[in-house]
Amino acid sequence: MLTFGGAWSNHIAATAAAGNRFGFNTIGIIRGEFHDKLNPTLQSAQDYGMQLSFVDRATYRNKNTTDFIDALHQHHGDFYLLPEGGSNHLALTGCAEIVNGIDADFDVITVPSGTGATLAGIISVLHADQAALGFAVLKGANFLDHDVRQMLVENGHQATKNWRIEHAYHFGGYAKTTAELFAFIKWFKSAFDIDLDAVYTGKMLFGIFDLIRHGQFDKGTRIIAVHTGGVQGNAGFPQLTFD
């Protein structure tokens, strides 16, 4: 299985772990040049047996083109191609199971968004009186609104209006952080004994609390926050060392 992702991609780490568990080979095409030392996310993927291949950002933008995919086949041989973030029709079906597995009533469900595939899968099975809220972890990711709508339509779902994406909590961009975000993650750990990561879930929970503080949810709104993992990446942030 060959797939794509950034240097802090949970999808890359999860694909590698799945390959290790179920006995299939994995290849990760990573956006950006290789540095002397792998970050914890990529190191965990490599430890699980994933073959990592780094491409520059300009080349990476061609990841969906026929020429680029043909070149990957010439280099790596035969493989099953899984899009970035796992964003195909099977991903939507799998992510829909997240909602089906929740046994609590809720009004709003939130998820951090990189490619929007998890959000699209969740939207596909919501009731009319429920809403989904994605938190973009990339700067300038307004394309996500279009991508999510397109994923829904292409997979036979109506492009409903009971969802939106917040674009104000990326903290500077993908895997970018601030002291304020680190302080929030450490406070959240001390208050609830739940680990958040600085790339995905920390940004989402910060956004939820900020929106609540500014009255963006009606009093009594029942909110489900989907924790998408990523805490393996915290080893790369010394600011998240807990005493």
XYZ file of C-alpha atoms in Angstrom, residues 181-197 205 209 227 231 234 240-243:
26
model
C -1.275 26.416 22.313
C 1.316 24.562 24.394
C -0.029 26.157 27.572
C -3.559 25.077 26.688
C -2.503 21.472 25.981
C -0.691 21.271 29.317
C -3.665 22.796 31.140
C -6.035 20.337 29.434
C -3.864 17.419 30.542
C -3.806 18.624 34.141
C -7.554 19.325 34.164
C -8.855 16.194 32.405
C -5.905 13.750 32.283
C -6.264 13.516 28.482
C -3.289 13.930 26.152
C -3.717 16.214 23.150
C -1.263 16.703 20.317
C -9.978 21.635 21.604
C -13.143 26.257 24.314
C -9.824 12.653 19.269
C 0.130 12.073 20.552
C 4.423 15.214 21.047
C 5.117 19.444 26.057
C 7.398 17.714 28.540
C 5.379 17.153 31.681
C 7.080 17.341 35.064
